[in-house]
């Protein structure tokens, strides 16, 4: 059977395997530390994004991708959702896509999957929701026992930051400042750094209040783009 004669889901799966690279798989095994049940093919992210653009018409098939034990298939499914969110018309369609993703977070189980999807799939939807809805969703995820749901909450605020809305991020940093996971500490620092790129006084004002309470790695990441004097002042306090 040729690739073109296959059903769309099978065609995508076939292409993923054809495009996998052993060198990329070896790199991913080192940086992702996947679970024992997770299968890695080794498809580069730009290739996954191009596939997602071509297969963004998939609908029920995305559920099968997100439930797959193959890491690259789950990533492709999330990127298809991201493409659908980019072209969605109206808040109703965006809300449906966001609800679909929120119901399947058990398949979003590594940092690359979170970081590649949360700002677009969840963040884009939250951008137009009421503050009550935004706070409820983010703090429900932030209070989850799942490391990945907590990271989803943090990284989703990147879209809000780019719209000059910083308070949701600041609120999550305070809520998660005692989180036990370094991957959360790093994500918090990343988001704070993004705020500082847009509004250094806002970041400095926040750190003046909270830097002594934050994980050291959060402060180090947050201050990477500040001037040397400010950076040294905050890092010393940690």
mmCIF file of C-alpha atoms in Angstrom:
data_model
loop_
_atom_site.group_PDB
_atom_site.id
_atom_site.type_symbol
_atom_site.label_atom_id
_atom_site.label_comp_id
_atom_site.label_asym_id
_atom_site.label_seq_id
_atom_site.Cartn_x
_atom_site.Cartn_y
_atom_site.Cartn_z
ATOM 1 C CA UNK A 1 0.000 0.000 0.000
ATOM 2 C CA UNK A 2 1.386 3.392 -0.963
ATOM 3 C CA UNK A 3 1.463 6.320 1.480
ATOM 4 C CA UNK A 4 -1.092 8.280 -0.571
ATOM 5 C CA UNK A 5 -3.661 5.471 -0.435
ATOM 6 C CA UNK A 6 -3.674 5.242 3.359
ATOM 7 C CA UNK A 7 -6.227 6.831 5.676
ATOM 8 C CA UNK A 8 -4.970 10.190 7.031
ATOM 9 C CA UNK A 9 -4.018 8.855 10.472
ATOM 10 C CA UNK A 10 -2.131 5.907 9.042
ATOM 11 C CA UNK A 11 -0.485 8.159 6.478
ATOM 12 C CA UNK A 12 0.748 10.495 9.213
ATOM 13 C CA UNK A 13 2.060 7.588 11.258
ATOM 14 C CA UNK A 14 3.816 6.222 8.175
ATOM 15 C CA UNK A 15 5.450 9.584 7.474
ATOM 16 C CA UNK A 16 6.614 9.947 11.079
ATOM 17 C CA UNK A 17 8.471 6.666 10.837
ATOM 18 C CA UNK A 18 9.923 7.529 7.441
ATOM 19 C CA UNK A 19 11.186 10.876 8.769
ATOM 20 C CA UNK A 20 12.651 9.563 12.026
ATOM 21 C CA UNK A 21 16.416 9.942 12.485
ATOM 22 C CA UNK A 22 18.447 7.655 14.772
ATOM 23 C CA UNK A 23 20.745 10.558 15.726
ATOM 24 C CA UNK A 24 17.769 12.680 16.792
ATOM 25 C CA UNK A 25 16.318 9.761 18.747
ATOM 26 C CA UNK A 26 19.586 9.349 20.641
ATOM 27 C CA UNK A 27 19.622 13.059 21.499
ATOM 28 C CA UNK A 28 16.007 12.958 22.698
ATOM 29 C CA UNK A 29 16.668 9.955 24.883
ATOM 30 C CA UNK A 30 19.348 11.979 26.658
ATOM 31 C CA UNK A 31 17.425 15.215 27.166
ATOM 32 C CA UNK A 32 13.892 13.952 27.759
ATOM 33 C CA UNK A 33 14.444 10.924 30.020
ATOM 34 C CA UNK A 34 11.195 9.348 28.762
ATOM 35 C CA UNK A 35 9.191 6.857 30.789
ATOM 36 C CA UNK A 36 9.830 3.179 30.174
ATOM 37 C CA UNK A 37 6.557 2.775 28.276
ATOM 38 C CA UNK A 38 7.291 5.738 25.975
ATOM 39 C CA UNK A 39 8.520 4.990 22.460
ATOM 40 C CA UNK A 40 10.668 7.611 20.725
ATOM 41 C CA UNK A 41 11.032 7.678 16.946
ATOM 42 C CA UNK A 42 13.366 10.672 16.611
ATOM 43 C CA UNK A 43 11.542 13.193 14.407
ATOM 44 C CA UNK A 44 12.909 16.744 14.532
ATOM 45 C CA UNK A 45 10.541 19.442 15.835
ATOM 46 C CA UNK A 46 10.565 21.548 12.623
ATOM 47 C CA UNK A 47 9.554 18.416 10.711
ATOM 48 C CA UNK A 48 6.755 17.756 13.206
ATOM 49 C CA UNK A 49 5.521 21.320 12.769
ATOM 50 C CA UNK A 50 5.460 20.976 8.997
ATOM 51 C CA UNK A 51 3.514 17.718 9.280
ATOM 52 C CA UNK A 52 1.055 19.390 11.668
ATOM 53 C CA UNK A 53 0.404 22.131 9.121
ATOM 54 C CA UNK A 54 -0.319 19.553 6.447
ATOM 55 C CA UNK A 55 -2.534 17.421 8.696
ATOM 56 C CA UNK A 56 -4.361 20.164 10.572
ATOM 57 C CA UNK A 57 -7.658 18.905 9.123
ATOM 58 C CA UNK A 58 -7.512 15.840 11.385
ATOM 59 C CA UNK A 59 -10.274 15.834 14.007
ATOM 60 C CA UNK A 60 -11.180 12.499 15.687
ATOM 61 C CA UNK A 61 -7.753 11.155 14.756
ATOM 62 C CA UNK A 62 -6.094 13.627 17.124
ATOM 63 C CA UNK A 63 -7.540 11.717 20.059
ATOM 64 C CA UNK A 64 -5.767 8.565 18.872
ATOM 65 C CA UNK A 65 -2.510 10.488 18.513
ATOM 66 C CA UNK A 66 -2.715 11.911 22.043
ATOM 67 C CA UNK A 67 -3.383 8.451 23.458
ATOM 68 C CA UNK A 68 -0.471 6.864 21.592
ATOM 69 C CA UNK A 69 2.508 5.395 23.420
ATOM 70 C CA UNK A 70 4.724 6.941 20.726
ATOM 71 C CA UNK A 71 6.104 10.269 21.917
ATOM 72 C CA UNK A 72 6.388 11.730 18.405
ATOM 73 C CA UNK A 73 2.751 10.873 17.667
ATOM 74 C CA UNK A 74 1.577 12.671 20.789
ATOM 75 C CA UNK A 75 3.721 15.676 19.871
ATOM 76 C CA UNK A 76 2.277 15.664 16.350
ATOM 77 C CA UNK A 77 -1.247 15.531 17.783
ATOM 78 C CA UNK A 78 -0.575 18.519 20.027
ATOM 79 C CA UNK A 79 0.920 20.489 17.150
ATOM 80 C CA UNK A 80 -2.142 19.686 15.013
ATOM 81 C CA UNK A 81 -4.262 21.127 17.839
ATOM 82 C CA UNK A 82 -2.013 24.194 17.875
ATOM 83 C CA UNK A 83 -2.507 24.649 14.130
ATOM 84 C CA UNK A 84 -6.266 24.285 14.538
ATOM 85 C CA UNK A 85 -6.232 26.872 17.319
ATOM 86 C CA UNK A 86 -4.314 29.308 15.118
ATOM 87 C CA UNK A 87 -6.970 29.184 12.401
ATOM 88 C CA UNK A 88 -10.027 28.729 14.647
ATOM 89 C CA UNK A 89 -12.835 31.196 14.118
ATOM 90 C CA UNK A 90 -14.630 32.437 17.179
ATOM 91 C CA UNK A 91 -14.309 31.803 20.892
ATOM 92 C CA UNK A 92 -16.623 28.788 20.720
ATOM 93 C CA UNK A 93 -14.320 26.838 18.432
ATOM 94 C CA UNK A 94 -11.252 27.840 20.439
ATOM 95 C CA UNK A 95 -12.989 26.817 23.656
ATOM 96 C CA UNK A 96 -13.817 23.402 22.212
ATOM 97 C CA UNK A 97 -10.187 22.838 21.253
ATOM 98 C CA UNK A 98 -8.955 23.968 24.669
ATOM 99 C CA UNK A 99 -11.430 21.721 26.478
ATOM 100 C CA UNK A 100 -10.337 18.809 24.314
ATOM 101 C CA UNK A 101 -6.697 19.372 25.233
ATOM 102 C CA UNK A 102 -7.436 19.873 28.949
ATOM 103 C CA UNK A 103 -9.271 16.547 29.015
ATOM 104 C CA UNK A 104 -6.209 14.744 27.659
ATOM 105 C CA UNK A 105 -3.319 16.165 29.642
ATOM 106 C CA UNK A 106 -2.288 12.662 30.683
ATOM 107 C CA UNK A 107 -0.691 12.375 27.239
ATOM 108 C CA UNK A 108 1.254 15.630 27.709
ATOM 109 C CA UNK A 109 3.948 14.059 29.817
ATOM 110 C CA UNK A 110 7.264 15.683 29.036
ATOM 111 C CA UNK A 111 8.600 19.215 28.913
ATOM 112 C CA UNK A 112 8.865 19.395 25.123
ATOM 113 C CA UNK A 113 5.208 18.450 24.727
ATOM 114 C CA UNK A 114 4.178 21.088 27.256
ATOM 115 C CA UNK A 115 6.371 23.855 25.882
ATOM 116 C CA UNK A 116 5.441 23.165 22.262
ATOM 117 C CA UNK A 117 1.697 23.303 22.821
ATOM 118 C CA UNK A 118 0.582 25.099 25.989
ATOM 119 C CA UNK A 119 1.153 28.713 24.839
ATOM 120 C CA UNK A 120 -0.855 28.204 21.644
ATOM 121 C CA UNK A 121 -3.500 25.639 22.547
ATOM 122 C CA UNK A 122 -4.280 26.898 26.040
ATOM 123 C CA UNK A 123 -2.736 30.356 26.190
ATOM 124 C CA UNK A 124 -4.422 31.631 23.039
ATOM 125 C CA UNK A 125 -7.813 30.590 24.397
ATOM 126 C CA UNK A 126 -7.193 32.066 27.851
ATOM 127 C CA UNK A 127 -6.214 35.359 26.260
ATOM 128 C CA UNK A 128 -9.840 36.077 25.422
ATOM 129 C CA UNK A 129 -11.502 34.491 28.442
ATOM 130 C CA UNK A 130 -12.687 36.356 31.524
ATOM 131 C CA UNK A 131 -10.306 36.807 34.427
ATOM 132 C CA UNK A 132 -12.430 34.425 36.508
ATOM 133 C CA UNK A 133 -12.120 31.640 33.935
ATOM 134 C CA UNK A 134 -8.420 32.332 33.454
ATOM 135 C CA UNK A 135 -7.712 32.195 37.187
ATOM 136 C CA UNK A 136 -9.813 29.063 37.702
ATOM 137 C CA UNK A 137 -8.104 27.112 34.908
ATOM 138 C CA UNK A 138 -4.556 28.175 35.711
ATOM 139 C CA UNK A 139 -4.821 27.625 39.448
ATOM 140 C CA UNK A 140 -6.576 24.282 39.017
ATOM 141 C CA UNK A 141 -3.682 23.118 36.854
ATOM 142 C CA UNK A 142 -1.138 24.684 39.209
ATOM 143 C CA UNK A 143 -2.661 22.769 42.125
ATOM 144 C CA UNK A 144 -2.458 19.432 40.315
ATOM 145 C CA UNK A 145 -0.401 16.514 41.581
ATOM 146 C CA UNK A 146 0.922 16.195 38.018
ATOM 147 C CA UNK A 147 4.209 17.968 37.347
ATOM 148 C CA UNK A 148 3.192 18.367 33.715
ATOM 149 C CA UNK A 149 -0.151 19.989 34.453
ATOM 150 C CA UNK A 150 1.630 22.444 36.729
ATOM 151 C CA UNK A 151 4.115 23.243 33.963
ATOM 152 C CA UNK A 152 1.236 23.626 31.487
ATOM 153 C CA UNK A 153 -0.238 26.318 33.743
ATOM 154 C CA UNK A 154 3.049 28.207 33.905
ATOM 155 C CA UNK A 155 4.051 27.978 30.241
ATOM 156 C CA UNK A 156 0.552 28.811 28.982
ATOM 157 C CA UNK A 157 1.010 32.296 30.408
ATOM 158 C CA UNK A 158 3.670 33.020 27.771
ATOM 159 C CA UNK A 159 0.864 34.097 25.448
ATOM 160 C CA UNK A 160 -0.513 36.425 28.111
ATOM 161 C CA UNK A 161 2.946 37.894 28.703
ATOM 162 C CA UNK A 162 3.258 38.668 24.995
ATOM 163 C CA UNK A 163 -0.011 40.600 25.323
ATOM 164 C CA UNK A 164 1.529 42.580 28.231
ATOM 165 C CA UNK A 165 -0.583 40.796 30.837
ATOM 166 C CA UNK A 166 1.807 39.842 33.625
ATOM 167 C CA UNK A 167 -0.354 39.396 36.700
ATOM 168 C CA UNK A 168 -1.387 35.759 35.978
ATOM 169 C CA UNK A 169 2.296 34.803 35.754
ATOM 170 C CA UNK A 170 3.191 36.687 38.922
ATOM 171 C CA UNK A 171 0.321 34.951 40.710
ATOM 172 C CA UNK A 172 1.528 31.503 39.610
ATOM 173 C CA UNK A 173 5.110 32.268 40.640
ATOM 174 C CA UNK A 174 3.873 33.063 44.143
ATOM 175 C CA UNK A 175 1.615 29.995 44.234
ATOM 176 C CA UNK A 176 4.364 27.630 43.024
ATOM 177 C CA UNK A 177 7.393 29.161 44.726
ATOM 178 C CA UNK A 178 7.739 26.132 47.016
ATOM 179 C CA UNK A 179 7.118 23.522 44.322
ATOM 180 C CA UNK A 180 9.504 20.565 44.740
ATOM 181 C CA UNK A 181 10.282 20.137 41.025
ATOM 182 C CA UNK A 182 13.241 21.844 39.312
ATOM 183 C CA UNK A 183 11.343 21.778 36.006
ATOM 184 C CA UNK A 184 8.775 24.078 37.608
ATOM 185 C CA UNK A 185 11.479 26.336 39.065
ATOM 186 C CA UNK A 186 13.016 26.696 35.593
ATOM 187 C CA UNK A 187 9.657 27.367 33.928
ATOM 188 C CA UNK A 188 8.871 30.089 36.474
ATOM 189 C CA UNK A 189 12.229 31.727 35.796
ATOM 190 C CA UNK A 190 11.687 31.482 32.057
ATOM 191 C CA UNK A 191 8.320 33.268 32.281
ATOM 192 C CA UNK A 192 9.727 35.950 34.566
ATOM 193 C CA UNK A 193 12.605 36.480 32.143
ATOM 194 C CA UNK A 194 10.079 36.955 29.332
ATOM 195 C CA UNK A 195 8.326 39.613 31.408
ATOM 196 C CA UNK A 196 11.674 41.313 31.985
ATOM 197 C CA UNK A 197 12.361 41.406 28.249
ATOM 198 C CA UNK A 198 9.185 43.437 27.774
ATOM 199 C CA UNK A 199 9.068 45.404 31.017
ATOM 200 C CA UNK A 200 12.194 45.331 33.154
ATOM 201 C CA UNK A 201 10.743 47.655 35.841
ATOM 202 C CA UNK A 202 7.791 45.282 36.334
ATOM 203 C CA UNK A 203 10.155 42.348 36.843
ATOM 204 C CA UNK A 204 12.437 44.314 39.164
ATOM 205 C CA UNK A 205 9.473 45.473 41.226
ATOM 206 C CA UNK A 206 8.236 41.896 41.583
ATOM 207 C CA UNK A 207 11.666 40.558 42.527
ATOM 208 C CA UNK A 208 12.158 43.332 45.073
ATOM 209 C CA UNK A 209 9.167 41.861 46.886
ATOM 210 C CA UNK A 210 9.582 38.135 46.334
ATOM 211 C CA UNK A 211 13.137 37.203 45.297
ATOM 212 C CA UNK A 212 14.141 35.939 48.787
ATOM 213 C CA UNK A 213 11.217 33.485 48.703
ATOM 214 C CA UNK A 214 11.890 32.079 45.234
ATOM 215 C CA UNK A 215 14.048 29.090 44.273
ATOM 216 C CA UNK A 216 17.582 30.150 43.393
ATOM 217 C CA UNK A 217 17.334 28.714 39.871
ATOM 218 C CA UNK A 218 14.132 30.712 39.284
ATOM 219 C CA UNK A 219 15.897 33.933 40.236
ATOM 220 C CA UNK A 220 18.943 33.110 38.120
ATOM 221 C CA UNK A 221 16.797 32.429 35.040
ATOM 222 C CA UNK A 222 14.578 35.457 35.691
ATOM 223 C CA UNK A 223 17.474 37.893 35.892
ATOM 224 C CA UNK A 224 19.511 36.746 32.894
ATOM 225 C CA UNK A 225 18.640 39.850 30.870
ATOM 226 C CA UNK A 226 18.836 42.398 33.682
ATOM 227 C CA UNK A 227 21.832 44.657 34.126
ATOM 228 C CA UNK A 228 24.753 43.182 36.085
ATOM 229 C CA UNK A 229 24.072 45.222 39.214
ATOM 230 C CA UNK A 230 20.402 44.234 39.457
ATOM 231 C CA UNK A 231 21.204 40.641 38.639
ATOM 232 C CA UNK A 232 23.919 40.404 41.282
ATOM 233 C CA UNK A 233 21.658 42.063 43.848
ATOM 234 C CA UNK A 234 18.834 39.556 43.390
ATOM 235 C CA UNK A 235 21.024 36.464 43.078
ATOM 236 C CA UNK A 236 22.866 37.417 46.295
ATOM 237 C CA UNK A 237 19.526 37.532 48.097
ATOM 238 C CA UNK A 238 19.076 33.870 47.174
#
